[in-house]
Every structure is written in structure tokens, then in C-alpha cells.
Short mmCIF file of C-alpha atoms in Angstrom, two decimals:
data_model
loop_
_atom_site.label_atom_id
_atom_site.label_comp_id
_atom_site.label_asym_id
_atom_site.label_seq_id
_atom_site.Cartn_x
_atom_site.Cartn_y
_atom_site.Cartn_z
CA MET A 925 -21.61 5.99 -22.83
CA SER A 926 -19.23 8.25 -24.76
CA GLU A 927 -17.74 11.20 -22.89
CA LYS A 928 -17.68 14.67 -24.36
CA LEU A 929 -14.16 16.01 -24.87
CA GLU A 930 -13.61 19.73 -24.38
CA LYS A 931 -10.77 21.99 -25.47
CA CYS A 932 -8.18 22.40 -22.75
CA SER A 933 -4.54 23.48 -22.27
CA LEU A 934 -1.70 22.50 -19.98
CA ILE A 935 0.43 25.53 -19.06
CA LEU A 936 3.89 24.99 -17.60
CA GLN A 937 5.79 27.39 -15.40
CA ASP A 938 8.38 28.11 -18.11
CA GLY A 939 5.61 29.44 -20.38
CA THR A 940 5.13 26.30 -22.48
CA VAL A 941 1.49 25.79 -23.49
CA LEU A 942 0.30 22.33 -24.59
CA HIS A 943 -3.14 22.17 -26.20
CA GLY A 944 -5.39 19.15 -25.96
CA GLU A 945 -8.78 17.94 -24.78
CA SER A 946 -10.14 17.07 -21.36
CA ILE A 947 -12.77 15.03 -19.59
CA GLY A 948 -13.77 14.81 -15.97
CA HIS A 949 -14.42 17.86 -13.77
CA ARG A 950 -14.67 21.23 -15.52
CA GLY A 951 -12.51 24.03 -14.16
CA ASP A 952 -8.87 25.08 -13.68
CA VAL A 953 -6.43 23.18 -11.44
CA ASP A 954 -2.86 23.83 -10.29
CA GLY A 955 -0.23 21.27 -9.38
CA GLU A 956 3.33 20.04 -9.70
CA VAL A 957 3.59 18.09 -12.97
CA VAL A 958 5.22 14.67 -12.41
CA PHE A 959 5.27 11.44 -14.41
CA THR A 960 4.93 7.72 -13.73
CA THR A 961 6.10 4.86 -15.93
CA ALA A 962 3.61 2.34 -14.46
CA MET A 963 1.51 0.53 -17.08
CA VAL A 964 -1.36 -0.55 -14.82
CA ALA A 965 -3.09 0.28 -11.50
CA TYR A 966 -4.17 3.82 -12.39
CA PRO A 967 -7.02 3.83 -9.79
CA GLU A 968 -4.50 2.89 -7.09
CA GLN A 969 -2.08 5.60 -8.17
CA MET A 970 -4.74 8.29 -8.44
CA SER A 971 -5.85 7.43 -4.89
CA ASP A 972 -2.29 7.46 -3.50
CA PRO A 973 -1.94 10.29 -0.92
CA SER A 974 1.65 10.83 -2.08
CA PHE A 975 0.22 12.45 -5.24
CA GLU A 976 -1.61 15.15 -3.28
CA GLY A 977 -1.26 18.47 -5.13
CA GLN A 978 0.29 16.90 -8.24
CA ILE A 979 -0.71 16.58 -11.90
CA LEU A 980 0.25 13.04 -12.87
CA VAL A 981 1.49 12.27 -16.39
CA PHE A 982 1.15 8.63 -17.48
CA THR A 983 3.89 7.57 -19.89
CA TYR A 984 1.85 4.48 -20.83
CA PRO A 985 -0.17 5.60 -23.88
CA LEU A 986 -3.64 4.19 -23.09
CA ILE A 987 -5.43 4.90 -19.81
CA GLY A 988 -8.96 4.05 -18.70
CA ASN A 989 -9.38 0.79 -20.62
CA TYR A 990 -10.71 -1.17 -17.62
CA GLY A 991 -12.70 1.65 -16.01
CA VAL A 992 -12.83 2.03 -12.22
CA PRO A 993 -13.85 -0.71 -9.74
CA SER A 994 -16.39 -0.35 -6.94
CA GLU A 995 -15.51 1.96 -4.06
CA THR A 996 -18.01 0.26 -1.75
CA GLU A 997 -16.44 -3.22 -1.89
CA LEU A 998 -14.47 -3.72 1.34
CA ASP A 999 -11.89 -6.25 2.49
CA GLU A 1000 -11.87 -8.17 5.77
CA TYR A 1001 -10.44 -5.14 7.61
CA GLY A 1002 -13.14 -2.74 6.43
CA LEU A 1003 -10.85 -1.02 3.90
CA PRO A 1004 -11.83 -0.24 0.28
CA LYS A 1005 -10.61 -3.27 -1.62
CA HIS A 1006 -9.41 -1.64 -4.85
CA PHE A 1007 -8.00 1.72 -3.73
CA GLU A 1008 -5.08 3.06 -1.70
CA SER A 1009 -6.99 5.90 -0.03
CA ASP A 1010 -9.37 8.68 -1.02
CA PHE A 1011 -8.86 10.59 -4.27
CA HIS A 1012 -5.75 12.83 -4.15
CA CYS A 1013 -4.33 13.83 -7.57
CA ALA A 1014 -4.98 17.33 -8.87
CA GLY A 1015 -5.20 16.01 -12.43
CA ILE A 1016 -3.74 13.51 -14.88
CA VAL A 1017 -2.29 13.78 -18.38
CA VAL A 1018 -2.58 10.91 -20.88
CA ALA A 1019 -1.85 10.36 -24.56
CA GLU A 1020 -5.09 8.49 -25.23
CA TYR A 1021 -8.20 7.97 -23.11
CA CYS A 1022 -10.21 4.78 -23.70
CA LYS A 1023 -13.81 5.67 -24.48
CA ALA A 1024 -15.09 2.09 -24.41
CA PRO A 1025 -13.68 0.45 -21.25
CA SER A 1026 -14.50 -3.13 -20.33
CA HIS A 1027 -13.78 -5.24 -17.24
CA TRP A 1028 -15.87 -7.60 -15.13
CA GLN A 1029 -15.10 -5.56 -11.98
CA MET A 1030 -15.77 -2.15 -13.57
CA ALA A 1031 -18.34 -0.06 -11.66
CA LYS A 1032 -18.02 3.18 -13.66
CA THR A 1033 -15.92 4.83 -16.35
CA LEU A 1034 -12.83 6.84 -15.49
CA ASP A 1035 -14.60 10.00 -16.70
CA ALA A 1036 -17.60 9.42 -14.40
CA TRP A 1037 -15.28 8.80 -11.46
CA MET A 1038 -13.29 11.97 -12.15
CA GLN A 1039 -16.42 14.10 -12.41
CA GLU A 1040 -17.61 12.69 -9.11
CA LYS A 1041 -14.25 13.54 -7.48
CA LYS A 1042 -13.99 16.98 -9.20
CA PHE A 1043 -10.86 15.89 -11.00
CA ARG A 1044 -9.38 16.80 -14.41
CA LEU A 1045 -7.88 14.65 -17.16
CA PHE A 1046 -5.80 16.29 -19.90
CA ARG A 1047 -5.24 14.54 -23.28
CA VAL A 1048 9.06 18.80 -14.79
CA HIS A 1049 7.60 21.85 -13.91
CA LEU A 1050 4.69 23.38 -12.12
CA GLY A 1051 1.63 23.45 -14.32
CA ARG A 1052 -1.98 24.47 -14.63
CA ILE A 1053 -4.75 22.81 -16.60
CA VAL A 1054 -6.95 25.59 -17.98
CA GLN A 1055 -10.40 25.27 -19.51
CA GLY A 1056 -11.01 26.69 -23.00
CA LYS A 1057 -8.71 28.54 -25.38
CA VAL A 1058 -5.48 30.04 -24.04
CA ASP A 1059 -3.29 32.68 -25.65
CA GLY A 1060 0.44 32.40 -24.95
CA GLY A 1061 1.50 34.34 -21.87
CA THR A 1062 -2.02 35.25 -20.75
CA HIS A 1063 -2.65 32.56 -18.16
CA GLY A 1064 -3.13 35.07 -15.34
CA LYS A 1065 -2.01 34.50 -11.74
CA SER A 1066 1.43 33.21 -10.74
CA PHE A 1067 2.02 29.53 -10.08
CA SER A 1068 1.90 28.14 -6.55
CA ASP A 1069 4.27 25.38 -5.41
CA PRO A 1070 2.32 22.76 -3.42
CA ASN A 1071 5.53 21.53 -1.76
CA VAL A 1072 5.88 24.68 0.38
CA THR A 1073 2.61 23.86 2.16
CA ASN A 1074 2.10 21.07 4.66
CA LEU A 1075 0.43 18.50 2.42
CA VAL A 1076 0.80 15.83 5.12
CA GLU A 1077 -1.57 17.73 7.39
CA MET A 1078 -4.14 17.72 4.58
CA VAL A 1079 -4.09 13.93 4.04
CA SER A 1080 -3.51 12.62 7.57
CA VAL A 1081 -6.26 11.29 9.81
CA LYS A 1082 -7.58 13.77 12.39
CA SER A 1083 -8.02 11.28 15.24
CA VAL A 1084 -6.71 7.85 16.28
CA LYS A 1085 -8.15 4.86 14.37
CA THR A 1086 -7.66 1.18 15.19
CA TYR A 1087 -7.62 -1.78 12.80
CA ASN A 1088 -7.70 -5.46 13.82
CA GLU A 1089 -8.37 -4.43 17.42
CA HIS A 1090 -7.71 -7.85 18.98
CA GLY A 1091 -4.50 -8.47 17.03
CA SER A 1092 -0.96 -8.72 18.31
CA PRO A 1093 1.68 -7.25 18.30
CA ARG A 1094 0.46 -3.68 18.64
CA ILE A 1095 1.73 -1.30 15.96
CA CYS A 1096 1.62 2.48 16.19
CA ALA A 1097 1.41 3.83 12.62
CA ILE A 1098 2.00 7.54 12.01
CA ASP A 1099 -0.31 8.59 9.19
CA CYS A 1100 1.57 11.01 6.94
CA GLY A 1101 -0.52 9.92 3.95
CA LEU A 1102 -0.66 6.19 4.55
CA LYS A 1103 -1.86 3.76 1.87
CA TYR A 1104 -4.47 1.15 2.76
CA ASN A 1105 -2.29 -1.74 1.65
CA GLN A 1106 0.25 -0.91 4.35
CA ILE A 1107 -2.47 -1.51 6.94
CA ARG A 1108 -3.37 -4.77 5.18
CA CYS A 1109 0.24 -5.97 5.19
CA LEU A 1110 0.44 -5.44 8.96
CA CYS A 1111 -3.00 -6.80 9.82
CA LYS A 1112 -2.66 -9.99 7.78
CA ARG A 1113 0.44 -10.76 9.86
CA GLY A 1114 -1.75 -10.64 12.94
CA ALA A 1115 -0.89 -7.14 14.13
CA ARG A 1116 -3.18 -4.56 15.66
CA VAL A 1117 -2.67 -1.19 13.97
CA ASP A 1118 -3.31 2.09 15.82
CA LEU A 1119 -3.28 4.86 13.21
CA ILE A 1120 -2.34 8.26 14.68
CA PRO A 1121 -2.26 11.78 13.15
CA TRP A 1122 0.97 13.13 11.70
CA ASN A 1123 1.70 15.37 14.72
CA HIS A 1124 0.46 13.07 17.48
CA PRO A 1125 2.92 12.52 20.39
CA ILE A 1126 4.75 9.18 20.28
CA ASN A 1127 4.53 7.19 23.53
CA PRO A 1128 6.69 4.02 23.30
CA ASP A 1129 4.84 2.53 26.30
CA GLU A 1130 1.71 2.22 24.17
CA PHE A 1131 3.02 0.03 21.32
CA ASP A 1132 5.35 -2.83 20.39
CA GLY A 1133 6.57 -1.36 17.11
CA LEU A 1134 6.51 2.02 15.31
CA PHE A 1135 5.58 2.33 11.65
CA LEU A 1136 6.22 5.53 9.65
CA SER A 1137 4.05 5.80 6.55
CA ASN A 1138 4.49 7.35 3.13
CA GLY A 1139 3.04 10.74 2.25
CA PRO A 1140 3.26 13.78 -0.04
CA GLY A 1141 5.51 16.81 -0.25
CA ASP A 1142 8.77 18.06 1.22
CA PRO A 1143 9.81 16.18 4.41
CA SER A 1144 11.36 19.34 5.88
CA VAL A 1145 7.87 20.85 6.20
CA CYS A 1146 6.87 18.14 8.72
CA LYS A 1147 8.79 19.68 11.60
CA ASP A 1148 6.44 18.38 14.30
CA THR A 1149 6.70 14.79 13.07
CA ILE A 1150 10.50 14.96 12.85
CA ALA A 1151 10.71 16.39 16.38
CA ASN A 1152 8.43 13.64 17.74
CA ILE A 1153 10.48 10.89 16.08
CA ARG A 1154 13.74 12.39 17.36
CA SER A 1155 12.34 12.60 20.89
CA TYR A 1156 11.22 8.97 20.68
CA LEU A 1157 14.64 7.79 19.44
CA ASN A 1158 16.37 9.68 22.25
CA SER A 1159 14.05 8.30 24.93
CA GLY A 1160 16.11 5.14 25.38
CA LYS A 1161 12.99 2.97 25.00
CA THR A 1162 13.99 0.96 21.95
CA LYS A 1163 11.12 -0.43 19.87
CA PRO A 1164 11.42 -1.85 16.35
CA THR A 1165 10.83 0.93 13.82
CA PHE A 1166 10.05 0.68 10.10
CA GLY A 1167 9.59 3.60 7.68
CA ILE A 1168 8.46 3.73 4.05
CA CYS A 1169 8.95 6.54 1.49
CA LEU A 1170 8.22 9.82 3.33
CA GLY A 1171 8.55 7.80 6.55
CA HIS A 1172 12.09 6.91 5.44
CA GLN A 1173 12.86 10.59 4.85
CA LEU A 1174 11.39 11.62 8.22
CA LEU A 1175 13.37 8.97 10.10
CA SER A 1176 16.51 10.05 8.25
CA SER A 1177 15.83 13.71 9.09
CA ALA A 1178 15.30 12.82 12.76
CA ILE A 1179 18.79 11.27 12.99
CA GLY A 1180 20.42 14.27 11.32
CA CYS A 1181 20.45 13.41 7.60
CA LYS A 1182 19.81 15.93 4.84
CA THR A 1183 17.12 15.48 2.20
CA MET A 1184 17.12 16.98 -1.29
CA LYS A 1185 14.70 17.62 -4.15
CA MET A 1186 15.31 15.31 -7.11
CA LYS A 1187 15.36 16.63 -10.66
CA TYR A 1188 12.59 14.30 -11.87
CA GLY A 1189 11.87 11.91 -9.02
CA ASN A 1190 11.24 8.19 -9.30
CA ARG A 1191 7.70 7.00 -10.01
CA GLY A 1192 7.03 3.56 -11.44
CA VAL A 1193 6.71 -0.12 -10.57
CA ASN A 1194 9.88 -1.61 -12.09
CA ILE A 1195 12.79 0.28 -10.55
CA PRO A 1196 15.80 -1.90 -9.59
CA CYS A 1197 17.37 -1.57 -6.14
CA LEU A 1198 20.45 -3.26 -4.69
CA HIS A 1199 20.45 -4.73 -1.18
CA HIS A 1200 23.98 -4.08 0.02
CA ASP A 1201 24.41 -6.93 2.51
CA THR A 1202 23.35 -9.74 0.17
CA GLY A 1203 24.24 -8.14 -3.18
CA LYS A 1204 20.77 -9.05 -4.48
CA CYS A 1205 18.81 -6.83 -6.85
CA PHE A 1206 15.06 -6.36 -6.40
CA MET A 1207 12.45 -4.70 -8.62
CA THR A 1208 10.56 -2.08 -6.62
CA SER A 1209 7.61 0.28 -6.81
CA GLN A 1210 8.43 3.94 -6.16
CA ASN A 1211 6.71 7.31 -5.90
CA HIS A 1212 8.85 10.13 -4.55
CA GLY A 1213 10.37 13.46 -5.56
CA TYR A 1214 12.78 13.83 -2.61
CA ALA A 1215 15.74 11.69 -1.56
CA VAL A 1216 18.02 11.22 1.45
CA ASP A 1217 21.68 12.22 1.11
CA PRO A 1218 23.56 9.08 2.32
CA ILE A 1219 26.77 11.06 2.91
CA THR A 1220 25.08 12.69 5.91
CA LEU A 1221 24.29 9.37 7.66
CA PRO A 1222 25.57 9.14 11.26
CA SER A 1223 28.33 6.57 11.94
CA ASP A 1224 25.99 4.07 13.63
CA TRP A 1225 23.73 3.89 10.56
CA GLU A 1226 24.46 2.53 7.08
CA VAL A 1227 22.95 2.35 3.62
CA LEU A 1228 20.49 -0.53 3.20
CA PHE A 1229 19.41 -0.19 -0.47
CA THR A 1230 20.65 1.83 -3.45
CA ASN A 1231 18.82 2.66 -6.67
CA ILE A 1232 20.71 1.02 -9.54
CA ASN A 1233 19.43 3.52 -12.13
CA ASP A 1234 20.43 6.83 -10.54
CA HIS A 1235 22.38 5.61 -7.46
CA SER A 1236 20.09 7.50 -5.08
CA ASN A 1237 19.53 6.19 -1.56
CA GLU A 1238 16.70 3.67 -1.17
CA GLY A 1239 17.00 2.69 2.49
CA ILE A 1240 18.92 2.90 5.75
CA VAL A 1241 19.45 0.54 8.69
CA HIS A 1242 20.89 0.93 12.18
CA LYS A 1243 23.96 -1.23 12.79
CA ASN A 1244 22.90 -2.39 16.27
CA LEU A 1245 19.26 -1.44 16.89
CA PRO A 1246 15.98 -2.61 15.29
CA TYR A 1247 15.51 0.49 13.10
CA PHE A 1248 15.28 0.47 9.30
CA SER A 1249 13.46 2.23 6.46
CA THR A 1250 13.08 2.11 2.68
CA GLN A 1251 12.45 4.79 0.07
CA PHE A 1252 10.52 2.39 -2.19
CA HIS A 1253 7.11 0.83 -1.53
CA PRO A 1254 7.34 -2.89 -0.65
CA GLU A 1255 3.54 -3.02 -0.31
CA HIS A 1256 2.41 -1.40 -3.58
CA TYR A 1257 -0.95 -2.85 -4.62
CA GLY A 1258 -0.15 -2.87 -8.35
CA GLY A 1259 3.58 -3.54 -8.26
CA PRO A 1260 6.21 -6.18 -7.33
CA GLU A 1261 5.57 -8.14 -4.12
CA ASP A 1262 9.09 -9.55 -3.60
CA LEU A 1263 9.97 -7.15 -0.80
CA GLU A 1264 6.73 -7.47 1.10
CA ILE A 1265 8.91 -9.71 3.29
CA LEU A 1266 10.12 -6.48 4.91
CA PHE A 1267 6.87 -6.54 6.88
CA ASP A 1268 7.85 -10.03 8.05
CA VAL A 1269 11.21 -8.62 9.15
CA PHE A 1270 9.42 -5.87 11.10
CA ILE A 1271 7.14 -8.35 12.91
CA ASP A 1272 10.06 -10.74 13.56
CA LEU A 1273 12.03 -7.91 15.16
CA ILE A 1274 9.14 -7.22 17.53
CA LYS A 1275 8.80 -10.89 18.50
CA SER A 1276 12.51 -11.74 18.80
CA LYS A 1277 13.54 -8.64 20.83
CA ASN A 1278 17.24 -9.57 20.54
CA LYS A 1279 17.98 -9.38 16.80
CA THR A 1280 19.29 -6.31 15.04
CA ALA A 1281 17.43 -5.09 11.98
CA LYS A 1282 20.58 -5.54 9.90
CA GLN A 1283 20.94 -9.25 10.75
CA CYS A 1284 17.25 -9.98 10.51
CA LEU A 1285 17.15 -8.45 7.03
CA ILE A 1286 20.12 -10.56 5.91
CA ASP A 1287 18.56 -13.75 7.27
CA LYS A 1288 15.24 -13.07 5.56
CA MET A 1289 16.58 -11.89 2.21
CA ALA A 1290 19.51 -14.27 1.66
CA SER A 1291 18.55 -17.04 -0.76
CA PRO A 1292 19.55 -20.62 0.15
CA ILE A 1293 22.18 -22.19 -2.11
CA PRO A 1294 20.41 -24.66 -4.42
CA PRO A 1295 21.57 -28.30 -4.26
CA LYS A 1296 24.15 -29.25 -6.85
CA LEU A 1297 22.63 -31.19 -9.74
CA ASP A 1298 24.28 -34.32 -11.10
CA ARG A 1299 25.85 -33.75 -14.47
CA PRO A 1300 23.68 -35.36 -17.22
CA THR A 1301 25.28 -38.09 -19.32
CA LYS A 1302 22.40 -38.94 -21.67
CA VAL A 1303 20.02 -36.69 -23.56
CA LEU A 1304 16.56 -37.35 -24.99
CA ILE A 1305 15.47 -34.88 -27.72
CA LEU A 1306 11.84 -34.61 -28.85
CA GLY A 1307 11.36 -32.70 -32.09
CA SER A 1308 8.69 -30.48 -33.62
CA GLY A 1309 8.42 -29.57 -37.27
CA GLY A 1310 8.08 -26.09 -38.77
CA LEU A 1311 4.87 -24.19 -38.28
CA SER A 1312 4.63 -23.61 -42.04
CA ILE A 1313 6.46 -24.56 -45.21
CA GLY A 1314 9.95 -23.12 -45.22
CA GLN A 1315 10.50 -23.15 -41.46
CA ALA A 1316 11.97 -26.63 -41.19
CA GLY A 1317 15.48 -25.33 -41.82
CA GLU A 1318 15.21 -22.98 -38.88
CA PHE A 1319 14.13 -25.77 -36.57
CA ASP A 1320 16.84 -28.10 -37.93
CA TYR A 1321 19.39 -25.39 -37.11
CA SER A 1322 18.07 -25.05 -33.54
CA GLY A 1323 18.28 -28.78 -33.00
CA SER A 1324 21.75 -29.05 -34.45
CA GLN A 1325 22.98 -26.25 -32.21
CA LYS A 1326 21.67 -28.14 -29.20
CA LEU A 1327 23.44 -31.29 -30.30
CA THR A 1328 26.67 -29.36 -30.86
CA CYS A 1329 26.48 -27.89 -27.35
CA SER A 1330 25.81 -31.32 -25.87
CA SER A 1331 28.81 -32.76 -27.68
CA THR A 1332 31.01 -29.93 -26.43
CA GLU A 1333 29.98 -30.79 -22.86
CA TYR A 1334 30.79 -34.50 -23.47
CA VAL A 1335 27.13 -35.58 -23.47
CA LYS A 1336 26.64 -38.66 -25.66
CA SER A 1337 25.52 -38.18 -29.28
CA PRO A 1338 21.88 -39.19 -29.98
CA SER A 1339 20.54 -41.72 -32.39
CA SER A 1340 17.09 -41.40 -34.02
CA TYR A 1341 13.85 -43.08 -33.00
CA ASN A 1342 10.40 -42.73 -34.55
CA THR A 1343 7.93 -40.69 -32.49
CA ASN A 1344 5.33 -43.48 -32.81
CA HIS A 1345 7.45 -45.61 -30.49
CA LEU A 1346 7.27 -43.04 -27.66
CA ARG A 1347 4.17 -44.39 -25.93
CA CYS A 1348 5.39 -47.95 -25.74
CA HIS A 1349 9.04 -47.30 -24.94
CA LEU A 1350 10.42 -46.76 -21.43
CA TRP A 1351 13.30 -44.34 -21.39
CA LYS A 1352 15.63 -44.97 -18.49
CA ASN A 1353 18.43 -42.84 -17.08
CA THR A 1354 17.38 -39.84 -19.22
CA GLN A 1355 17.93 -36.44 -17.62
CA PHE A 1356 17.11 -33.90 -20.34
CA VAL A 1357 14.43 -33.69 -23.03
CA SER A 1358 14.10 -31.21 -25.94
CA LEU A 1359 12.38 -30.97 -29.32
CA VAL A 1360 13.59 -31.27 -32.94
CA ASN A 1361 11.44 -31.78 -36.09
CA ASN A 1362 8.90 -34.43 -35.05
CA THR A 1363 11.80 -36.83 -34.45
CA LEU A 1364 12.25 -38.60 -31.16
CA MET A 1365 15.94 -38.80 -30.37
CA LYS A 1366 17.76 -40.50 -27.52
CA THR A 1367 21.42 -40.72 -26.64
CA THR A 1368 23.11 -44.05 -27.40
CA THR A 1369 23.64 -46.36 -24.46
#
């Protein structure tokens, strides 16, 4: 089915008007205009609570090409299998919308899904998507900044919910806009997860570990959550604590750190971060417009991760206690999975009771030194000819470069053998094989 495109405009706070076409729900919407560099997983991003009140711009040019999967398909924990939460974006902006999507898991088109959710698609500032023709400077009412309202209250659960009821250990998760995959990451490690509202009192006698979720908006607006976390930390009842994204900012605020609005924010699935204690770099998924100022960290805390692109803070860890948090998303459903091991660290801290978060993170993230390989002394080279007439010279050059490198490293020079002899010849003591022009070559013995 082909969707009808209607005239539409995107108006920015500075007066810029961008004309285009729209599908989805008809009507005007307001929101903070932000962008993501992710190439895939648009249903997961559009259902991410962290995008509440925002108009999301996709830098990838084509969106909607695999439609939207079923919302009724559930996983083993009763969670929607293909989404991060309910629908949360105010609108999205794309360069090109695919009118003929195709995928074996597609349940409906992106347009049909957006109409159902009363959501706009338009083909960093505050902005408004307006239906119909717009004359410059006549867009009416003033813009509203969604970040001055408590967006967390809008997306948080209203009562306590439990997942994997008979699991252990018992995790108390503060829902500030939690994504379903965070629950999955905890449950599949055997944990029971008690999801509580954003302003629910924190009783350390009722859980083995505290998890602080992601969420939308300015962390300074969540005064009740920050006060509850601070009270818990000052109670003297130490329980392993792990925060992600907004949870990282709330934990940082509770210990006295300052947070700040970023110029553009970081939103994408390939953002490099450095782990300070091991010196290793990891690709991460991110979605945030605020950051923690590391200069304001108390003396008993230290920086855990740093963003290599803009040098912003990406995590903190307590030097002696089992507390840590990250600005990035180690659990992102459509992004890198390397740092999902942070959930293993969290569970290990609960079970061990004696380790510090800092040491447990080093132990889990340090790569073992690979065994030293014996230096090769003989080389077998298998060759392949050019793919078409005129390419043989290129392949000859590649092979000759390999032979030159081998000679430089004191590996014996090869002598030629016909490829027809390969099946009936046993090559002994050969440690390296490569390809040159349909000619089987082996080092002299």
C-alpha cells in the first residue's frame, strides 16, 4: 500500500523553516530537535523512553525499508520482543521514506504504525512540525522546552512491577524511563527484577543490588530521585549499585557532581569510549543530551570511561565500594554488545560481597595475553589468477610483495609446484598459506 504524502514544514526556534512532506499522524507537534547517526533499529529508537518529547532526525538517508515488527510477540519474560518500550518520540525527520518495505518479520508499514501511535514523520534547536503551508514568521505560539518539565514522571511506571519472580539475586530497578532490554539483561543472568517508580523510596533491606535506569530530560528536574539515592548512599547499608545514562547522571548528582547540557549530545551506535584502567577502547551505543562534569567528582570516586570523540565523561566508579555507572548503553538492542559484560560485573559484585567495583571491572574487562606463536620458517603460497584479462599483473604484484616481505623476515624463498599436485602431495612443517596466480608454491626445504 502506498502512503499519501502531505505538505508539511519543520520550524526551528531561530526562525528557520524547512519545507517537506509528511506521513503518519496528521496535526502539529512540538519537540526538541535532535539527531542520531544509527543506521538500523529505528523501531527500537522510536520506542526508547529517552526520546520522550523529542523530534528525532535520522542522518541515515533511508528509513522504513523493513517496516515495523509485531508488537504482540513477547519474549520469555513477557516483554515485547522487538521494542524498547511504548512509543515515545514526538516525531522523526528523514531524507527518504521507503514506500515499499519488505521483511519476513514485518507486521505493518512505518506509516501505519505512526498513524496508530499519533506520530509524525517529516521528509539543534527546538522545533515544530506544522501541517500545511507556512509563511515565514507566522508559526503562532512560542516554543516550549520539554526539558523544563519532568519527563521522567511521564514515562515511569506508576506502581511496582516484578519480572522473573523466583529469580535470584533480587534487583531493585528505579524506572526513570527504563528500556526493556535492561530487564532482559538482568533476568537472563538469573536475577529477579522489582521495577519501582521514579520517586519510590529506596529500602536497601528489600534488595541485593540497586539498578538506576536511563530516561529522558534534564537530570536536575528529578529532585526526588536524587534525594532518595543520596539518602540510600548515606544509610551505611552498602549494596552494589549500577546506573546507565540518566541513571549515571542521577548517581553523579547524588554524590555532588554537576551536570551540563551538551551542545549537540551523543546519539548513535558506534561511539568509541576508553576504559581508563585497562586502556581498552570499546564501541558503544549512546543517547543523551546531558553530561557529567568529571572535575566535580568527589575524591573517593574516579572516572571510569571517557568519550574519545569529544572527551566527555562516560562513566564513574567508586574507589572502594561496589558503585559504578556508565553514560552509554551497554544493553542497546540494535548496537554493540561488547560491554554487556557490565551486567555480569554487577551480578558478580552482588555474589562476591567483598570485591570493589573498580577491581571487578578490571578483572572482567582485561583481555588475557595471547600465547606467543612460533616464528614460521617455511611458507606455502597458493595462487589465484586475475578475475578478467588484464588483472594478472595486479595479482603478480601482490604475490611478489608477499615474497619480498617473507624474504625480509628471513623466511625461505619458495619454489614453484603445479596446482594439480596439491591433492596428492603432503605438505609438512608448513605454517602459512597464501594465494598467487593459480600457482602452488612452497618454500624450499
